[in-house]
Amino acid sequence: MENLPKEQWAQVVEATGKPVVYKRIPVQKPGPDEVLVNIKFSGVCHTDLHAVNGDWPLDTKLPLVGGHEGAGIVVAVGSLVEDVKVGDHAGVKWLNGSCLACDFCQQSDEPLCAKALLSGYTVDGTFQEYCIAKAAHVARIPKECDLEAIAPVLCAGITVYKGLKESGVRPGQTVAIVGAGGGLGSLACHNLVNDVKACTRDGLGPHAVILVAVNEKPFQQAAEYVRPRGTVVAIGLPAGAYLRAPVFESVVKMITIKGSYVGNRQDSAEAIEFFRRGLIKAPYKTCGLSELQKVYDLMHEGKIAGRYVVDTSK
């Protein structure tokens, strides 16, 4: 820690519903089971905007450094950490830490842990140059991976990958991913039931629907176009929205409707391996950390297609 700066640049939520503040804050020291990661790049997720607005039924830490898609280099480790080394490339994800001892943690459902720590929500996240995370939960990033390009995978990629696993789809089956285009894609979903069915080979609809939209309407349509015995997986979290489905169609089509919350550590490792093999290419634009509020404004207006990644050095 002697060679590390005492202060750093960060984007801070000082009050919900107000613009973030770009300011200098102290660099924290990692605890015994923690690591300090020099964040090089961080993806910007719609969840970050919810944290700024305070419109979810889950209290945020204030003041708060948002962000949970951070890719960087480990610069310090706690006294009990043995399997993460200084110089390792690591990712700080939404799930910053969990107890590792409860029933959920024991069955690889760490995101459901009652003591879960959430990056950029209940603990400070990745919109800063140096970020703390529990060593057991940082994602191991192979050094050949581009830290800028992999940043969006650390939430969006892992979360959608988990949703695909939860859907139970098999090779050769059809999946509809609703809201995949970002703000524009999710706001353009209106009378699409017949169009989606027509896109499938037999006209019966997709085997699974993955809902990542940021408004409510797509969540009310999915049961109408998923095929019989199909699965609807809700991932997106529009504020105040409800997941509604017609009872008759749901019963006679024998469909499954379920939620899927961020991936566990194994899901994260698998998604990163897909990226390393060149099988995931997420479209993104890059800007400086200092420009984060502009990204939030575009997100609020539904003008972002794909993802934004912030460079913490700018």
GROMACS .gro file of C-alpha atoms in nm:
model
  314
    1MET     CA    1   0.000   0.000   0.000
    2GLU     CA    2   0.300   0.233   0.044
    3ASN     CA    3   0.325   0.303  -0.329
    4LEU     CA    4  -0.047   0.361  -0.380
    5PRO     CA    5  -0.204   0.707  -0.387
    6LYS     CA    6  -0.390   0.832  -0.083
    7GLU     CA    7  -0.672   0.977  -0.295
    8GLN     CA    8  -0.848   0.890  -0.621
    9TRP     CA    9  -1.111   1.018  -0.861
   10ALA     CA   10  -1.463   0.877  -0.823
   11GLN     CA   11  -1.823   0.942  -0.920
   12VAL     CA   12  -2.026   0.975  -0.601
   13VAL     CA   13  -2.401   0.961  -0.541
   14GLU     CA   14  -2.444   1.208  -0.256
   15ALA     CA   15  -2.825   1.215  -0.267
   16THR     CA   16  -3.068   0.999  -0.464
   17GLY     CA   17  -3.236   1.171  -0.755
   18LYS     CA   18  -2.947   1.416  -0.795
   19PRO     CA   19  -2.660   1.420  -1.048
   20VAL     CA   20  -2.349   1.224  -0.949
   21VAL     CA   21  -2.050   1.424  -0.827
   22TYR     CA   22  -1.704   1.372  -0.977
   23LYS     CA   23  -1.465   1.427  -0.687
   24ARG     CA   24  -1.156   1.309  -0.502
   25ILE     CA   25  -1.208   1.051  -0.227
   26PRO     CA   26  -0.970   0.842  -0.013
   27VAL     CA   27  -0.827   0.511  -0.136
   28GLN     CA   28  -0.937   0.240   0.109
   29LYS     CA   29  -0.724  -0.042   0.249
   30PRO     CA   30  -0.847  -0.401   0.201
   31GLY     CA   31  -0.957  -0.601   0.505
   32PRO     CA   32  -0.812  -0.944   0.588
   33ASP     CA   33  -1.034  -1.130   0.336
   34GLU     CA   34  -1.045  -0.855   0.075
   35VAL     CA   35  -0.849  -0.731  -0.224
   36LEU     CA   36  -0.795  -0.385  -0.368
   37VAL     CA   37  -0.840  -0.366  -0.744
   38ASN     CA   38  -0.711  -0.080  -0.958
   39ILE     CA   39  -1.016  -0.045  -1.182
   40LYS     CA   40  -0.916   0.033  -1.539
   41PHE     CA   41  -1.259   0.012  -1.701
   42SER     CA   42  -1.615  -0.024  -1.576
   43GLY     CA   43  -1.932  -0.097  -1.769
   44VAL     CA   44  -2.240   0.114  -1.705
   45CYS     CA   45  -2.557  -0.081  -1.629
   46HIS     CA   46  -2.919   0.032  -1.596
   47THR     CA   47  -2.898  -0.086  -1.236
   48ASP     CA   48  -2.655   0.199  -1.174
   49LEU     CA   49  -2.923   0.446  -1.281
   50HIS     CA   50  -3.169   0.284  -1.038
   51ALA     CA   51  -2.911   0.333  -0.762
   52VAL     CA   52  -2.882   0.702  -0.850
   53ASN     CA   53  -3.260   0.748  -0.866
   54GLY     CA   54  -3.329   0.540  -0.554
   55ASP     CA   55  -3.639   0.393  -0.720
   56TRP     CA   56  -3.596   0.028  -0.618
   57PRO     CA   57  -3.746  -0.113  -0.295
   58LEU     CA   58  -3.394  -0.168  -0.163
   59ASP     CA   59  -3.208   0.100   0.029
   60THR     CA   60  -2.879   0.224  -0.114
   61LYS     CA   61  -2.571   0.321   0.082
   62LEU     CA   62  -2.520   0.698   0.088
   63PRO     CA   63  -2.289   0.850  -0.007
   64LEU     CA   64  -2.233   0.583  -0.270
   65VAL     CA   65  -1.981   0.505  -0.541
   66GLY     CA   66  -2.183   0.318  -0.804
   67GLY     CA   67  -2.072   0.063  -1.062
   68HIS     CA   68  -2.045  -0.316  -1.067
   69GLU     CA   69  -1.877  -0.411  -1.395
   70GLY     CA   70  -1.518  -0.324  -1.307
   71ALA     CA   71  -1.214  -0.481  -1.472
   72GLY     CA   72  -0.865  -0.409  -1.344
   73ILE     CA   73  -0.549  -0.523  -1.170
   74VAL     CA   74  -0.509  -0.637  -0.810
   75VAL     CA   75  -0.275  -0.397  -0.627
   76ALA     CA   76  -0.315  -0.513  -0.264
   77VAL     CA   77  -0.448  -0.818  -0.079
   78GLY     CA   78  -0.559  -0.880   0.278
   79SER     CA   79  -0.362  -1.086   0.527
   80LEU     CA   80  -0.586  -1.395   0.488
   81VAL     CA   81  -0.595  -1.395   0.107
   82GLU     CA   82  -0.390  -1.672  -0.053
   83ASP     CA   83  -0.545  -1.747  -0.392
   84VAL     CA   84  -0.540  -1.393  -0.537
   85LYS     CA   85  -0.206  -1.222  -0.597
   86VAL     CA   86  -0.092  -0.868  -0.661
   87GLY     CA   87  -0.073  -0.828  -1.038
   88ASP     CA   88  -0.364  -1.063  -1.113
   89HIS     CA   89  -0.632  -0.932  -1.346
   90ALA     CA   90  -0.968  -0.932  -1.172
   91GLY     CA   91  -1.328  -0.826  -1.211
   92VAL     CA   92  -1.550  -0.668  -0.947
   93LYS     CA   93  -1.909  -0.779  -1.005
   94TRP     CA   94  -2.252  -0.698  -0.862
   95LEU     CA   95  -2.204  -0.964  -0.595
   96ASN     CA   96  -1.916  -0.817  -0.397
   97GLY     CA   97  -1.930  -1.072  -0.116
   98SER     CA   98  -2.144  -1.326   0.071
   99CYS     CA   99  -2.118  -1.528   0.392
  100LEU     CA  100  -2.019  -1.854   0.212
  101ALA     CA  101  -2.179  -2.051   0.498
  102CYS     CA  102  -2.559  -2.026   0.467
  103ASP     CA  103  -2.781  -2.274   0.281
  104PHE     CA  104  -2.789  -2.054  -0.029
  105CYS     CA  105  -2.412  -2.012  -0.043
  106GLN     CA  106  -2.364  -2.384   0.013
  107GLN     CA  107  -2.587  -2.468  -0.285
  108SER     CA  108  -2.414  -2.216  -0.515
  109ASP     CA  109  -2.691  -1.957  -0.485
  110GLU     CA  110  -2.462  -1.693  -0.335
  111PRO     CA  111  -2.667  -1.403  -0.480
  112LEU     CA  112  -2.953  -1.507  -0.248
  113CYS     CA  113  -2.738  -1.486   0.066
  114ALA     CA  114  -2.901  -1.265   0.331
  115LYS     CA  115  -2.559  -1.110   0.399
  116ALA     CA  116  -2.473  -1.047   0.034
  117LEU     CA  117  -2.277  -0.730  -0.039
  118LEU     CA  118  -2.377  -0.555  -0.362
  119SER     CA  119  -2.118  -0.349  -0.549
  120GLY     CA  120  -2.237   0.000  -0.629
  121TYR     CA  121  -2.547  -0.039  -0.415
  122THR     CA  122  -2.487  -0.153  -0.058
  123VAL     CA  123  -2.108  -0.111  -0.077
  124ASP     CA  124  -1.898   0.122  -0.291
  125GLY     CA  125  -1.851  -0.001  -0.646
  126THR     CA  126  -1.639   0.043  -0.955
  127PHE     CA  127  -1.687   0.405  -1.061
  128GLN     CA  128  -1.359   0.485  -0.889
  129GLU     CA  129  -0.994   0.413  -0.958
  130TYR     CA  130  -0.948   0.169  -0.667
  131CYS     CA  131  -1.221  -0.065  -0.545
  132ILE     CA  132  -1.247  -0.310  -0.253
  133ALA     CA  133  -1.401  -0.657  -0.298
  134LYS     CA  134  -1.409  -0.987  -0.112
  135ALA     CA  135  -1.134  -1.209  -0.252
  136ALA     CA  136  -1.367  -1.509  -0.277
  137HIS     CA  137  -1.595  -1.318  -0.515
  138VAL     CA  138  -1.365  -1.131  -0.751
  139ALA     CA  139  -1.375  -1.274  -1.101
  140ARG     CA  140  -1.046  -1.415  -1.227
  141ILE     CA  141  -0.972  -1.260  -1.566
  142PRO     CA  142  -0.709  -1.425  -1.789
  143LYS     CA  143  -0.434  -1.177  -1.872
  144GLU     CA  144  -0.486  -1.221  -2.246
  145CYS     CA  145  -0.835  -1.072  -2.214
  146ASP     CA  146  -0.892  -0.706  -2.303
  147LEU     CA  147  -1.003  -0.535  -1.980
  148GLU     CA  148  -1.202  -0.273  -2.168
  149ALA     CA  149  -1.398  -0.523  -2.376
  150ILE     CA  150  -1.465  -0.767  -2.092
  151ALA     CA  151  -1.610  -0.507  -1.852
  152PRO     CA  152  -1.973  -0.537  -1.976
  153VAL     CA  153  -1.950  -0.916  -1.952
  154LEU     CA  154  -1.905  -0.889  -1.574
  155CYS     CA  155  -2.273  -0.810  -1.527
  156ALA     CA  156  -2.470  -0.805  -1.852
  157GLY     CA  157  -2.290  -1.106  -1.997
  158ILE     CA  158  -2.296  -1.317  -1.683
  159THR     CA  159  -2.658  -1.229  -1.604
  160VAL     CA  160  -2.793  -1.316  -1.949
  161TYR     CA  161  -2.580  -1.632  -1.958
  162LYS     CA  162  -2.734  -1.734  -1.624
  163GLY     CA  163  -3.080  -1.663  -1.764
  164LEU     CA  164  -3.011  -1.888  -2.062
  165LYS     CA  165  -2.906  -2.167  -1.827
  166GLU     CA  166  -3.218  -2.116  -1.616
  167SER     CA  167  -3.438  -2.138  -1.928
  168GLY     CA  168  -3.327  -2.495  -1.997
  169VAL     CA  169  -3.291  -2.439  -2.372
  170ARG     CA  170  -3.093  -2.690  -2.575
  171PRO     CA  171  -2.885  -2.654  -2.893
  172GLY     CA  172  -3.110  -2.598  -3.194
  173GLN     CA  173  -3.392  -2.439  -2.996
  174THR     CA  174  -3.504  -2.077  -3.038
  175VAL     CA  175  -3.463  -1.800  -2.780
  176ALA     CA  176  -3.612  -1.450  -2.790
  177ILE     CA  177  -3.407  -1.195  -2.595
  178VAL     CA  178  -3.627  -0.890  -2.540
  179GLY     CA  179  -3.452  -0.560  -2.471
  180ALA     CA  180  -3.114  -0.682  -2.596
  181GLY     CA  181  -3.060  -0.359  -2.790
  182GLY     CA  182  -3.051  -0.145  -2.478
  183GLY     CA  183  -3.284   0.151  -2.428
  184LEU     CA  184  -3.406   0.175  -2.787
  185GLY     CA  185  -3.467  -0.197  -2.818
  186SER     CA  186  -3.663  -0.223  -2.497
  187LEU     CA  187  -3.879   0.082  -2.561
  188ALA     CA  188  -3.977  -0.036  -2.911
  189CYS     CA  189  -4.160  -0.350  -2.793
  190HIS     CA  190  -4.530  -0.290  -2.861
  191ASN     CA  191  -4.741  -0.517  -3.082
  192LEU     CA  192  -4.483  -0.787  -3.139
  193VAL     CA  193  -4.665  -1.109  -3.045
  194ASN     CA  194  -4.745  -1.221  -3.400
  195ASP     CA  195  -4.410  -1.097  -3.531
  196VAL     CA  196  -4.216  -1.307  -3.280
  197LYS     CA  197  -4.418  -1.620  -3.357
  198ALA     CA  198  -4.369  -1.565  -3.730
  199CYS     CA  199  -3.992  -1.561  -3.683
  200THR     CA  200  -3.989  -1.920  -3.558
  201ARG     CA  201  -3.977  -2.208  -3.804
  202ASP     CA  202  -4.307  -2.367  -3.704
  203GLY     CA  203  -4.486  -2.048  -3.603
  204LEU     CA  204  -4.536  -2.168  -3.245
  205GLY     CA  205  -4.301  -1.916  -3.088
  206PRO     CA  206  -3.962  -1.944  -2.917
  207HIS     CA  207  -3.873  -2.216  -2.669
  208ALA     CA  208  -3.761  -1.949  -2.421
  209VAL     CA  209  -3.799  -1.575  -2.372
  210ILE     CA  210  -3.529  -1.383  -2.185
  211LEU     CA  211  -3.663  -1.049  -2.061
  212VAL     CA  212  -3.395  -0.784  -2.011
  213ALA     CA  213  -3.614  -0.486  -2.097
  214VAL     CA  214  -3.623  -0.172  -1.882
  215ASN     CA  215  -3.997  -0.105  -1.907
  216GLU     CA  216  -4.299  -0.310  -1.806
  217LYS     CA  217  -4.485  -0.389  -2.131
  218PRO     CA  218  -4.256  -0.671  -2.258
  219PHE     CA  219  -4.306  -0.853  -1.927
  220GLN     CA  220  -4.681  -0.859  -1.994
  221GLN     CA  221  -4.650  -0.990  -2.351
  222ALA     CA  222  -4.407  -1.279  -2.321
  223ALA     CA  223  -4.658  -1.545  -2.210
  224GLU     CA  224  -4.860  -1.476  -2.526
  225TYR     CA  225  -4.585  -1.568  -2.773
  226VAL     CA  226  -4.366  -1.823  -2.594
  227ARG     CA  227  -4.438  -2.169  -2.736
  228PRO     CA  228  -4.625  -2.441  -2.540
  229ARG     CA  229  -4.399  -2.590  -2.272
  230GLY     CA  230  -4.177  -2.285  -2.314
  231THR     CA  231  -4.007  -2.083  -2.041
  232VAL     CA  232  -4.020  -1.710  -1.971
  233VAL     CA  233  -3.721  -1.584  -1.772
  234ALA     CA  234  -3.743  -1.237  -1.616
  235ILE     CA  235  -3.406  -1.066  -1.567
  236GLY     CA  236  -3.464  -0.693  -1.616
  237LEU     CA  237  -3.590  -0.495  -1.316
  238PRO     CA  238  -3.806  -0.201  -1.428
  239ALA     CA  239  -3.893   0.011  -1.125
  240GLY     CA  240  -4.243  -0.057  -0.994
  241ALA     CA  241  -4.320  -0.308  -1.269
  242TYR     CA  242  -4.530  -0.625  -1.239
  243LEU     CA  243  -4.494  -0.952  -1.427
  244ARG     CA  244  -4.845  -1.038  -1.549
  245ALA     CA  245  -4.959  -1.330  -1.762
  246PRO     CA  246  -5.303  -1.448  -1.881
  247VAL     CA  247  -5.402  -1.746  -1.669
  248PHE     CA  248  -5.576  -1.938  -1.949
  249GLU     CA  249  -5.280  -1.930  -2.190
  250SER     CA  250  -5.033  -2.000  -1.910
  251VAL     CA  251  -5.222  -2.313  -1.805
  252VAL     CA  252  -5.321  -2.465  -2.138
  253LYS     CA  253  -4.976  -2.396  -2.288
  254MET     CA  254  -4.811  -2.534  -1.972
  255ILE     CA  255  -4.551  -2.257  -1.971
  256THR     CA  256  -4.298  -2.183  -1.698
  257ILE     CA  257  -4.241  -1.828  -1.571
  258LYS     CA  258  -3.941  -1.767  -1.348
  259GLY     CA  259  -3.695  -1.505  -1.236
  260SER     CA  260  -3.318  -1.523  -1.277
  261TYR     CA  261  -3.091  -1.312  -1.060
  262VAL     CA  262  -2.721  -1.258  -1.137
  263GLY     CA  263  -2.491  -1.555  -1.183
  264ASN     CA  264  -2.290  -1.731  -0.915
  265ARG     CA  265  -1.911  -1.769  -0.916
  266GLN     CA  266  -1.919  -2.070  -1.146
  267ASP     CA  267  -2.148  -1.892  -1.393
  268SER     CA  268  -1.904  -1.601  -1.391
  269ALA     CA  269  -1.606  -1.823  -1.464
  270GLU     CA  270  -1.791  -1.992  -1.750
  271ALA     CA  271  -1.900  -1.663  -1.909
  272ILE     CA  272  -1.545  -1.526  -1.887
  273GLU     CA  273  -1.413  -1.841  -2.052
  274PHE     CA  274  -1.659  -1.791  -2.340
  275PHE     CA  275  -1.522  -1.437  -2.376
  276ARG     CA  276  -1.163  -1.562  -2.370
  277ARG     CA  277  -1.245  -1.803  -2.653
  278GLY     CA  278  -1.383  -1.518  -2.861
  279LEU     CA  279  -1.744  -1.637  -2.839
  280ILE     CA  280  -1.878  -1.318  -2.676
  281LYS     CA  281  -1.845  -0.979  -2.843
  282ALA     CA  282  -2.050  -0.714  -2.666
  283PRO     CA  283  -2.095  -0.386  -2.859
  284TYR     CA  284  -1.992  -0.087  -2.650
  285LYS     CA  285  -1.873   0.273  -2.657
  286THR     CA  286  -1.605   0.413  -2.427
  287CYS     CA  287  -1.592   0.748  -2.249
  288GLY     CA  288  -1.414   0.891  -1.948
  289LEU     CA  289  -1.528   0.832  -1.590
  290SER     CA  290  -1.569   1.209  -1.567
  291GLU     CA  291  -1.847   1.186  -1.829
  292LEU     CA  292  -2.064   0.936  -1.640
  293GLN     CA  293  -2.353   1.176  -1.584
  294LYS     CA  294  -2.384   1.223  -1.962
  295VAL     CA  295  -2.421   0.846  -1.996
  296TYR     CA  296  -2.694   0.845  -1.731
  297ASP     CA  297  -2.877   1.122  -1.918
  298LEU     CA  298  -2.866   0.922  -2.243
  299MET     CA  299  -2.981   0.611  -2.056
  300HIS     CA  300  -3.271   0.797  -1.899
  301GLU     CA  301  -3.378   0.917  -2.246
  302GLY     CA  302  -3.358   0.566  -2.393
  303LYS     CA  303  -3.090   0.670  -2.641
  304ILE     CA  304  -2.829   0.400  -2.577
  305ALA     CA  305  -2.799   0.094  -2.799
  306GLY     CA  306  -2.547  -0.153  -2.657
  307ARG     CA  307  -2.335  -0.057  -2.357
  308TYR     CA  308  -2.110   0.222  -2.234
  309VAL     CA  309  -1.776   0.155  -2.068
  310VAL     CA  310  -1.598   0.424  -1.865
  311ASP     CA  311  -1.220   0.463  -1.858
  312THR     CA  312  -1.123   0.554  -1.501
  313SER     CA  313  -0.809   0.737  -1.616
  314LYS     CA  314  -1.012   1.007  -1.793
   0.00000   0.00000   0.00000
